[in-house]
Tab-separated table of C-alpha atoms in Angstrom:
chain	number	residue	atom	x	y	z
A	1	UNK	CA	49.868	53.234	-88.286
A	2	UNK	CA	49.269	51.005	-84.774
A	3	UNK	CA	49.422	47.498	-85.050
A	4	UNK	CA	46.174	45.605	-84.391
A	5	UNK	CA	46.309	43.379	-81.149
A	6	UNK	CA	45.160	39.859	-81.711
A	7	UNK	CA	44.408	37.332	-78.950
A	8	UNK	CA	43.733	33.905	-79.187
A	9	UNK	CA	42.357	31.680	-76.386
A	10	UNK	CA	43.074	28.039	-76.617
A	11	UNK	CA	40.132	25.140	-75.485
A	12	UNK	CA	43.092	23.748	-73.340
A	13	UNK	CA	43.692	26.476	-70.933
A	14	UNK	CA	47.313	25.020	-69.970
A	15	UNK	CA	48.056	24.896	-74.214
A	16	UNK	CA	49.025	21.623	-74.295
A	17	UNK	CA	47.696	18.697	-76.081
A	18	UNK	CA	48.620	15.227	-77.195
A	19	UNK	CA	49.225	14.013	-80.753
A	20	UNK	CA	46.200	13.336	-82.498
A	21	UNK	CA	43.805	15.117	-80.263
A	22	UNK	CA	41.214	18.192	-81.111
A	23	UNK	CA	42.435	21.672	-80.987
A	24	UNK	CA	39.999	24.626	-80.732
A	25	UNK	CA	41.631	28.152	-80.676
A	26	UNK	CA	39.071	31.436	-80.630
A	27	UNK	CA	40.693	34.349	-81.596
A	28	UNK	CA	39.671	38.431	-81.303
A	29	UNK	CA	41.179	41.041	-82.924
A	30	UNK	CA	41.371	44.714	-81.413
A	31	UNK	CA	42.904	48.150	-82.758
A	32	UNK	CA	42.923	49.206	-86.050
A	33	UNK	CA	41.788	46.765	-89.091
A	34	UNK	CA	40.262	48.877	-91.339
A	35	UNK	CA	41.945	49.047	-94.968
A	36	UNK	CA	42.159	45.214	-94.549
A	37	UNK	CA	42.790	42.971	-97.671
A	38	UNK	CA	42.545	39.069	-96.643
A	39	UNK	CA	42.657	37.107	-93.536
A	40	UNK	CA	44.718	34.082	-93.039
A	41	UNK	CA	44.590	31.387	-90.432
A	42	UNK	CA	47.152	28.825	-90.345
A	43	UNK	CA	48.327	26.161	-88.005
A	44	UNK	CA	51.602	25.174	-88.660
A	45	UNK	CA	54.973	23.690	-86.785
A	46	UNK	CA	57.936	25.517	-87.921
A	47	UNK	CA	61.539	24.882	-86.746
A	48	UNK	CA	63.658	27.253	-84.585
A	49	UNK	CA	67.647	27.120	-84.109
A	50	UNK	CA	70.948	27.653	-85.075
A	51	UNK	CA	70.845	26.739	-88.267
A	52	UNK	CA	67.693	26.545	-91.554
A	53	UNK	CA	64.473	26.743	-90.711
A	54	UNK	CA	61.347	24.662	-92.254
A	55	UNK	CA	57.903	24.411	-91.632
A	56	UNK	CA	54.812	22.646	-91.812
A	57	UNK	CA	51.630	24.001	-92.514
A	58	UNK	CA	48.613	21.602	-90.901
A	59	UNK	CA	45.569	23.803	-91.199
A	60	UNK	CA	45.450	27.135	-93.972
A	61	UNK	CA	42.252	29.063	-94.506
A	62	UNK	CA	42.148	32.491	-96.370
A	63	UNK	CA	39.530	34.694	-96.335
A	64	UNK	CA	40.010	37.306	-99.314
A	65	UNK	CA	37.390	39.610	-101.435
A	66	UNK	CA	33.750	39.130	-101.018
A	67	UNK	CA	34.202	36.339	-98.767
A	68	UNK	CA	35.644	38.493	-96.363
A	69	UNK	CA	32.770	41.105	-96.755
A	70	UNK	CA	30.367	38.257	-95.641
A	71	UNK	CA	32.630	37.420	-92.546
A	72	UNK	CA	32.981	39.281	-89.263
A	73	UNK	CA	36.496	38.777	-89.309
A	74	UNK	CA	37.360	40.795	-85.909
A	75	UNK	CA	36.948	37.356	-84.262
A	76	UNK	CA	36.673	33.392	-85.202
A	77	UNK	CA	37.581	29.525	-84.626
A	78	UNK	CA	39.926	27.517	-86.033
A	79	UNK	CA	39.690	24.043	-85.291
A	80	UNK	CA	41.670	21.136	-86.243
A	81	UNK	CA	42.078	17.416	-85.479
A	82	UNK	CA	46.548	17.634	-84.762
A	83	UNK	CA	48.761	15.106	-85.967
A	84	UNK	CA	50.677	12.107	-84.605
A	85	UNK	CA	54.460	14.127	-85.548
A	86	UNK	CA	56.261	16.193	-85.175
A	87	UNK	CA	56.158	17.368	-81.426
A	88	UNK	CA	56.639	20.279	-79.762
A	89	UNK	CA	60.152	19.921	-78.507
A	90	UNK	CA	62.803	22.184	-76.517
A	91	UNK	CA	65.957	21.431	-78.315
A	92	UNK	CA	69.377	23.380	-77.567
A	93	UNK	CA	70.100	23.745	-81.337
A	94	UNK	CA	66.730	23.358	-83.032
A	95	UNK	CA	63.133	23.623	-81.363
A	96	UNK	CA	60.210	22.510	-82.876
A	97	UNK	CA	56.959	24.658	-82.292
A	98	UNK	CA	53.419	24.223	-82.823
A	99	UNK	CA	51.203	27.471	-83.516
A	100	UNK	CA	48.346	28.834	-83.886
A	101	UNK	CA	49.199	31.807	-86.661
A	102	UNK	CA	46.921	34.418	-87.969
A	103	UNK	CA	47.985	37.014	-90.694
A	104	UNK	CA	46.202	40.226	-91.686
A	105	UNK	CA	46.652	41.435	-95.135
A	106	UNK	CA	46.191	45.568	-95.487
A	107	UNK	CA	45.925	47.916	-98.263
A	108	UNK	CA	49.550	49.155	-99.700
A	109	UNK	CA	51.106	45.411	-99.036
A	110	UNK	CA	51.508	46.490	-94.799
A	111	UNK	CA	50.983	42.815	-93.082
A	112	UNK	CA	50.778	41.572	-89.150
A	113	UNK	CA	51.586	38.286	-88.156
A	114	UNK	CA	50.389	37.076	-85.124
A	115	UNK	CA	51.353	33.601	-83.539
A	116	UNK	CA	50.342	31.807	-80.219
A	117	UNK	CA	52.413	28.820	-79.577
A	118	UNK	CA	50.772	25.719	-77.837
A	119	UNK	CA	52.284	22.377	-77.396
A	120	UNK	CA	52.124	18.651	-79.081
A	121	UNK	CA	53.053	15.737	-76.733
A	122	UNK	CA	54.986	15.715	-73.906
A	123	UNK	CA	58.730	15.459	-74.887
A	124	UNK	CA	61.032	17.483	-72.321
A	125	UNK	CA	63.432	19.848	-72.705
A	126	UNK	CA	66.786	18.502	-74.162
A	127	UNK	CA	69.146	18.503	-71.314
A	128	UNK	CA	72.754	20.314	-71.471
A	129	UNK	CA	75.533	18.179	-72.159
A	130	UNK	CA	76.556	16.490	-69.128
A	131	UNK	CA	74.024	17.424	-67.123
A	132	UNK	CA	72.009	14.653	-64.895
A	133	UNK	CA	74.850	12.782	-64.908
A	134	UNK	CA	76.591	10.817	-62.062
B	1	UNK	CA	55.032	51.302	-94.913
B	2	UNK	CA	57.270	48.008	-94.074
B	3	UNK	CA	55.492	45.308	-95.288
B	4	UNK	CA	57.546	43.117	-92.911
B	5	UNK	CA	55.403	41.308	-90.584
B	6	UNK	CA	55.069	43.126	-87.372
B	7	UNK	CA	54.752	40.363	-84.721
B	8	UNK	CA	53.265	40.023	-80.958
B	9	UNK	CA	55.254	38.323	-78.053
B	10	UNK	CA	55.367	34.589	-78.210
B	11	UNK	CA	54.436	32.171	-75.657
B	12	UNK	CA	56.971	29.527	-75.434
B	13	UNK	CA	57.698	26.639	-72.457
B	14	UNK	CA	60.961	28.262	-71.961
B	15	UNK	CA	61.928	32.085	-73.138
B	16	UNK	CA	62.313	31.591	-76.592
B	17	UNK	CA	65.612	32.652	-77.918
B	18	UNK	CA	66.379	36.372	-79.341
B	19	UNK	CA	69.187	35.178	-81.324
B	20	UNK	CA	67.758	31.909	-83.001
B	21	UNK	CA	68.168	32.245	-86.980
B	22	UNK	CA	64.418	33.361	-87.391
B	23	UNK	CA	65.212	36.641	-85.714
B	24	UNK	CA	68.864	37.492	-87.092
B	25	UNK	CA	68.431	36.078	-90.870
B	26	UNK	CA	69.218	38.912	-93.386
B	27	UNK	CA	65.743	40.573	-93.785
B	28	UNK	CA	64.955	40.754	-90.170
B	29	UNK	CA	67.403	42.833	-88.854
B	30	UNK	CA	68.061	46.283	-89.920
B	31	UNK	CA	70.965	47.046	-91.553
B	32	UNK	CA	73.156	49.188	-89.412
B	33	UNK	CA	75.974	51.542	-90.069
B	34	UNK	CA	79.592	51.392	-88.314
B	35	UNK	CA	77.685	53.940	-85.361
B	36	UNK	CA	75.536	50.825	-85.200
B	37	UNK	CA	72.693	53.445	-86.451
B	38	UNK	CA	70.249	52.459	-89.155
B	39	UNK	CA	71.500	52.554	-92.802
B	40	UNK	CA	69.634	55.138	-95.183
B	41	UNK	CA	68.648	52.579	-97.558
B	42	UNK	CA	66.613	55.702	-99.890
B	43	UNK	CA	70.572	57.080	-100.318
B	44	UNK	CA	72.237	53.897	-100.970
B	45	UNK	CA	69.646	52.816	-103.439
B	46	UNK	CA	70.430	56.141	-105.020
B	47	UNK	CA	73.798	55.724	-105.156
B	48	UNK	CA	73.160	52.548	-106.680
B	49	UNK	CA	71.052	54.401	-109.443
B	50	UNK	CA	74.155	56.292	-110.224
B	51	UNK	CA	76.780	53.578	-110.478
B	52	UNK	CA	74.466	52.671	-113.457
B	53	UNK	CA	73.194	49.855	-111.415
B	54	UNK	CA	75.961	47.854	-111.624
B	55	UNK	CA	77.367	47.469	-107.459
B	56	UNK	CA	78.786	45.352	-105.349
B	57	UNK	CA	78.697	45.184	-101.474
B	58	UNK	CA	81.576	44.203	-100.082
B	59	UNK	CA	82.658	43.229	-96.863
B	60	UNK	CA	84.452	40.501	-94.436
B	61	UNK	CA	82.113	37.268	-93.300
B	62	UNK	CA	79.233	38.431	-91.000
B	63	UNK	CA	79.737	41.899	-91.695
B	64	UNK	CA	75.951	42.800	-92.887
B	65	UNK	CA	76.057	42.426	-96.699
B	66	UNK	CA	73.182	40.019	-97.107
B	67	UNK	CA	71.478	42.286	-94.520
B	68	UNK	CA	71.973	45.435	-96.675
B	69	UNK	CA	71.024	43.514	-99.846
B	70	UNK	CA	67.582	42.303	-98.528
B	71	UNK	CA	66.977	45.535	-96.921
B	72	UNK	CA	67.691	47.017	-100.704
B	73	UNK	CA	65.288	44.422	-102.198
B	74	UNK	CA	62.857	45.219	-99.502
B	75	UNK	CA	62.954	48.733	-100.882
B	76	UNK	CA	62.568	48.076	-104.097
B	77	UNK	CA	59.404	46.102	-104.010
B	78	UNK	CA	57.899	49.190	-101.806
B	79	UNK	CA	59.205	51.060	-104.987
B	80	UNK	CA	57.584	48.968	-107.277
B	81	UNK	CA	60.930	48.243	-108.790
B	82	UNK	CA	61.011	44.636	-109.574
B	83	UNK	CA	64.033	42.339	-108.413
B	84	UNK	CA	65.397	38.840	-108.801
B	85	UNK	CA	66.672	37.796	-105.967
B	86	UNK	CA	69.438	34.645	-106.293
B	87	UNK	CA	71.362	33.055	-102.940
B	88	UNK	CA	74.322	31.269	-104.222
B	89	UNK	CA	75.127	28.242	-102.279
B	90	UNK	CA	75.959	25.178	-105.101
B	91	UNK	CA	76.515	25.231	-108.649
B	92	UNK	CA	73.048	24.798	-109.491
B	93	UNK	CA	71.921	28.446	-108.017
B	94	UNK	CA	74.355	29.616	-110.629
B	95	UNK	CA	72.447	27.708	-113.390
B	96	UNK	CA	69.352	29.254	-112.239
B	97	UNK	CA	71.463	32.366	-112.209
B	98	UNK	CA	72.178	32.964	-115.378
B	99	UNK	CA	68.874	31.541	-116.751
B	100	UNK	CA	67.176	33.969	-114.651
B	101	UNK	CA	69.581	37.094	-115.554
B	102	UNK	CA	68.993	36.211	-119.578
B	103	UNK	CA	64.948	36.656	-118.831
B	104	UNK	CA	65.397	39.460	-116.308
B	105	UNK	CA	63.317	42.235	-118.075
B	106	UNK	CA	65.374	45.739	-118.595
B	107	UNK	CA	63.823	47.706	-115.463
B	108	UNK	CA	64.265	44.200	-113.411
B	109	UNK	CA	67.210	44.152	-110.895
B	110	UNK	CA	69.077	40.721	-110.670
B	111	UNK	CA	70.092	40.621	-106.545
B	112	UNK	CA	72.982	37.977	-105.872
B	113	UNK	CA	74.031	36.785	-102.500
B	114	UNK	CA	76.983	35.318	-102.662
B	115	UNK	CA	78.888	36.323	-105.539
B	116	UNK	CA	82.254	34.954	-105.219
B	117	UNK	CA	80.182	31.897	-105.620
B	118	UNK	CA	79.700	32.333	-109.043
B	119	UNK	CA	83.424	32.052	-109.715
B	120	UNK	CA	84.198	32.118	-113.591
B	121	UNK	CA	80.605	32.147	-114.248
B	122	UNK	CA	80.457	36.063	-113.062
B	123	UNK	CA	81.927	37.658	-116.299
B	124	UNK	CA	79.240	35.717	-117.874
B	125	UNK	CA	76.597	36.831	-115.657
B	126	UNK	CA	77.071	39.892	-116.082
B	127	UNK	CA	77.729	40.229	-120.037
B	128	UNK	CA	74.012	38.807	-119.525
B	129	UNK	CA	72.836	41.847	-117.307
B	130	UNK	CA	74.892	44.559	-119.364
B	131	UNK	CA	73.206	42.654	-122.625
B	132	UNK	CA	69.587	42.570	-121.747
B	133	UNK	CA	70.122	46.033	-119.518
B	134	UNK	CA	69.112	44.946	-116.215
B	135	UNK	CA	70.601	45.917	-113.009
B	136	UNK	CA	73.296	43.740	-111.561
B	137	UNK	CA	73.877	44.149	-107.649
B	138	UNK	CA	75.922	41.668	-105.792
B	139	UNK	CA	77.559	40.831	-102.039
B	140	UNK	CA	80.491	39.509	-102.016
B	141	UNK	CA	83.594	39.366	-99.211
B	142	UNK	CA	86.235	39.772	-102.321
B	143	UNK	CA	86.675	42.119	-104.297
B	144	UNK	CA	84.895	42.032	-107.440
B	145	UNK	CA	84.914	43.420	-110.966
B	146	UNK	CA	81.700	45.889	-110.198
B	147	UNK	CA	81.795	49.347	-108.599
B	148	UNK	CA	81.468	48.765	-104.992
B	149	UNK	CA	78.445	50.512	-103.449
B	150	UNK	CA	78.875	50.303	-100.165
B	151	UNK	CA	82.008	48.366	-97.672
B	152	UNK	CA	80.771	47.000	-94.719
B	153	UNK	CA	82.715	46.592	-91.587
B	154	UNK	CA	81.900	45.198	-87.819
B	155	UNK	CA	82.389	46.308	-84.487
B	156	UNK	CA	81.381	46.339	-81.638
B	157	UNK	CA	79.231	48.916	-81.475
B	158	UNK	CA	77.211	47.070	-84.421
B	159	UNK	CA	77.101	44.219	-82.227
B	160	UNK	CA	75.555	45.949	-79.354
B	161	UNK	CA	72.959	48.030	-81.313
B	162	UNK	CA	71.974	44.623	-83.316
B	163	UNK	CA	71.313	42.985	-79.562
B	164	UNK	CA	69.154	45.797	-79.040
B	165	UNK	CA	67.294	45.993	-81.603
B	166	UNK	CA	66.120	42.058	-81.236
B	167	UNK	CA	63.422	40.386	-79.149
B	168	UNK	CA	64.783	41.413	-75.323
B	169	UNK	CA	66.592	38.480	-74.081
B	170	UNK	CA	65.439	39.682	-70.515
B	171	UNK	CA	68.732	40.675	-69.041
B	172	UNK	CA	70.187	36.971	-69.866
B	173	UNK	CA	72.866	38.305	-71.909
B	174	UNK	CA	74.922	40.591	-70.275
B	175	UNK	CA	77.677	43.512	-72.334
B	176	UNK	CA	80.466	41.941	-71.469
B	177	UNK	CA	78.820	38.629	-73.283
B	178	UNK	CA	78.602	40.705	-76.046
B	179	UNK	CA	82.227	41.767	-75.950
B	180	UNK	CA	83.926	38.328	-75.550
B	181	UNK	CA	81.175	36.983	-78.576
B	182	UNK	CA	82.336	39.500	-80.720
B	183	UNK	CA	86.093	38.598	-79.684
B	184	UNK	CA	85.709	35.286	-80.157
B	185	UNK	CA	84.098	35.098	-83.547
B	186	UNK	CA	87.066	37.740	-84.980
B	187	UNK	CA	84.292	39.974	-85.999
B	188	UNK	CA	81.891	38.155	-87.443
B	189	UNK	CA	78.688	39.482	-86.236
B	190	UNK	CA	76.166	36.189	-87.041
B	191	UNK	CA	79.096	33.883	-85.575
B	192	UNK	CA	78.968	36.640	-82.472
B	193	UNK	CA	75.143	35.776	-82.847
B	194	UNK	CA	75.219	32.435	-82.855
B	195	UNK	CA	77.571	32.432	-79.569
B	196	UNK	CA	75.240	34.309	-78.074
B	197	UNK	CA	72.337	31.947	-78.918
B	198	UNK	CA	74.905	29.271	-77.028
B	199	UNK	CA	74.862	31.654	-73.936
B	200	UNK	CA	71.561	31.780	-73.949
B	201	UNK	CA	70.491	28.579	-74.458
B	202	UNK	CA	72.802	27.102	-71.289
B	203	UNK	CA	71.485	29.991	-68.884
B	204	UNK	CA	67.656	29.117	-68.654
B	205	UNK	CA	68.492	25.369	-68.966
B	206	UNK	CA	70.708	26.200	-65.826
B	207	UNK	CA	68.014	28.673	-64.215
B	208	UNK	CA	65.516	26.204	-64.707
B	209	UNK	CA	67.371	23.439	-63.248
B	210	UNK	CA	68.281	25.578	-60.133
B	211	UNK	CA	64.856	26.605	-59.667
C-alpha cells in the first residue's frame, strides 16, 4: 500500500518564530487515506543525538470514531500560542527540534508519521571545538 | 503490514543526521544477516517455536541482538502474539522483571534485553517462565543457560548495508569512512554508528563554515 503524502505550510514562510509567539501550520493530505482509523496532530520538541532521546509534547489533538466522520480530515489547522523553552538548537551531540507532527492511524494497526520541523528562537549552531578561535 | 511509522523527509537548518540514535535504535533498523541482507524474522520466530520458546540471542557488543529482538517483538504483535518486553539497565528493571514474568499469562512471551544483566536473578527468572509456561527469549553477549536461537556477528558488509538502508547522508560519508569506523570501534556496529554520526556532524559544520 502507498504512503499518503502530507504537506504542511507554516504562517511564517521562513519557519521560524520566537518563543512565545503564535504558530499557525495548515496541513493537506494527498494519496491514499481510505481505511483510516484516527488522526493525530501534535506539536512537540523532541531531542536528537548521540545518546537518549525525550520529548515534549506542546499541542495533542486526536480525532478518532464519529468525530472523525464529522471532520474533513484530508486537510486542517493547528494553531498554538509556543512556549518560552526549550529552543530549537543545532547541537553537535544533541539537537533540539520543534515540529509540527501529524499521524494517521489505518485499519490492521499500519501508521504514517509525518513531521515538518520549524524553529523556536534564534540560538546558532554549536560551533566545533576550536573553531573561531584565535 | 509494518506498523512502523513510515516517515517523509525532514526539514532541518542543517542536514539532519542519518546516524543520530532516532534512526539506528533497535526497532528502526532492520535486522540484517552476515551478507548484510535482511533477516527472515517468519523462520527465526519459528525456530524459536521449536526450541520450546525458551532462546537466547547471542552475540559480541553492537552486533544486532537488540535489533533482532525488537524486530521479533515487532512480529509478534502483527501475530497477535502478546509480548513483555523488559530492557535491563539497573537492578530495578530486574524487579520489574520478575514481577512481570510471574503475571506473564501462558501464551505471553517475556522479551529481555540485556540478560547478563540479570546476573543470579536469571535462574530465577526463568523457573518463573518455565512455572507459569510463558516464553522466555533473551539477548545477551555471554553465553547463557537457554538454547541459543540465533549468534550474531559484524562485519563489514553489515556495516555498509546498515548505511544504506538509513536516511541518505548525501554523499557526506564516504566507504572508506565506513571502513576505518568499523576498524576503529573493533566491530561494534552502533560504536561504528556513532563515529560516523562524529564524521558527520564536523563535515557540514566545516561546509557551512567554508561556504
Amino acid at each position: 500500500m502507498s504512503d499518503p503524502t502530507i504537506t504542511v505550510v507554516f504562517d511564517q514562510p521562513s519557519r521560524e518564530y520566537a518563543p512565545r509567539m503564535p504558530m499557525s501550520a495548515h496541513y493537506a493530505m494527498t494519496g491514499v487515506i481510505e481505511n483510516l482509523r484516527a488522526v493525530e496532530q501534535s506539536v512537540l520538541w523532541y531531542t536528537e543525538g548521540k545518546g537518549e532521546e525525550d520529548l515534549g509534547v506542546h499541542f495533542f489533538q486526536r480525532l478518532a470514531g464519529s468525530e472523525l466522520l464529522k471532520t474533513d480530515v484530508s486537510h486542517g489547522v493547528v494553531t498554538v500560542v509556543l512556549p518560552a523553552s526549550p529552543l530549537s538548537y543545532e547541537g553537535l551531540i544533541v539537537k533540539i527540534r520543534w515540529c509540527v507532527r501529524v499521524r494517521l492511524f489505518f485499519a490492521g494497526g499500519r501508521d504514517f508519521v509525518s513531521e515538518h520541523v520549524f524553529d523556536v528562537g534564534h540560538v546558532p549552531p554549536a560551533r566545533l571545538p576550536g573553531e573561531g578561535r584565535t | 503490514m509494518s506498523s512502523r511509522p513510515a516517515e517523509e523527509k525532514v526539514i532541518t537548518r542543517l542536514p539532519f543526521n542519518p546516524f543520530a540514535t532516532r534512526y539506528i535504535r533497535a526497532g528502526r533498523i532492520e535486522p540484517l544477516n552476515e551478507n548484510g541482507v535482511p533477516c527472515n524474522i517468519e523462520e527465526i520466530f519459528k525456530r524459536f517455536q521449536s526450541l520450546s520458546r525458551y532462546a537466547a540471542i547471542e552475540g559480541p557488543h553492537g552486533s544486532g541482538k537488540s535489533t533482532l529482538l525488537a524486530a521479533i517483538v515487532e512480529h509478534c504483535k502483527q501475530e497477535k502474539i502478546f509480548t513483555k518486553a523488559f530492557v535491563i539497565r539497573s537492578f530495578g528493571d530486574v524487579l520489574q522483571l520478575i514481577y512481570g514474568t510471574a503475571f506473564a499469562s501462558r501464551k505471553a512471551i517475556v522479551c529481555v534485553d540485556g540478560w547478563e544483566r540479570v546476573g543470579y536473578f536469571s535462574g530465577v527468572v526463568m523457573a518463573i517462565a518455565r512455572f507459569r509456561r510463558c516464553g522466555l527469549l533473551v539477548t545477551s553477549h555471554k553465553t547463557t543457560r537457554l538454547s541459543q536461537l540465533m549468534q550474531c556477528r559484524s562485519n563489514q558488509q553489515i556495516l555498509n548495508a546498515v548505511v544504506g538502508c538509513l536516511p541518505s547522508h548525501g554523499g557526506i560519508i564516504q566507504e572508506d569512512d565506513c571502513e576505518d569506523a568499523f576498524r576503529k570501534s573493533s566491530g561494534n556496529l552502533r560504536e561504528a554508528l556513532l563515529d560516523l554520526y562524529d564524521r558527520f556532524e564536523r563535515r557540514i559544520r566545516t561546509a557551512k563554515a567554508d561556504a
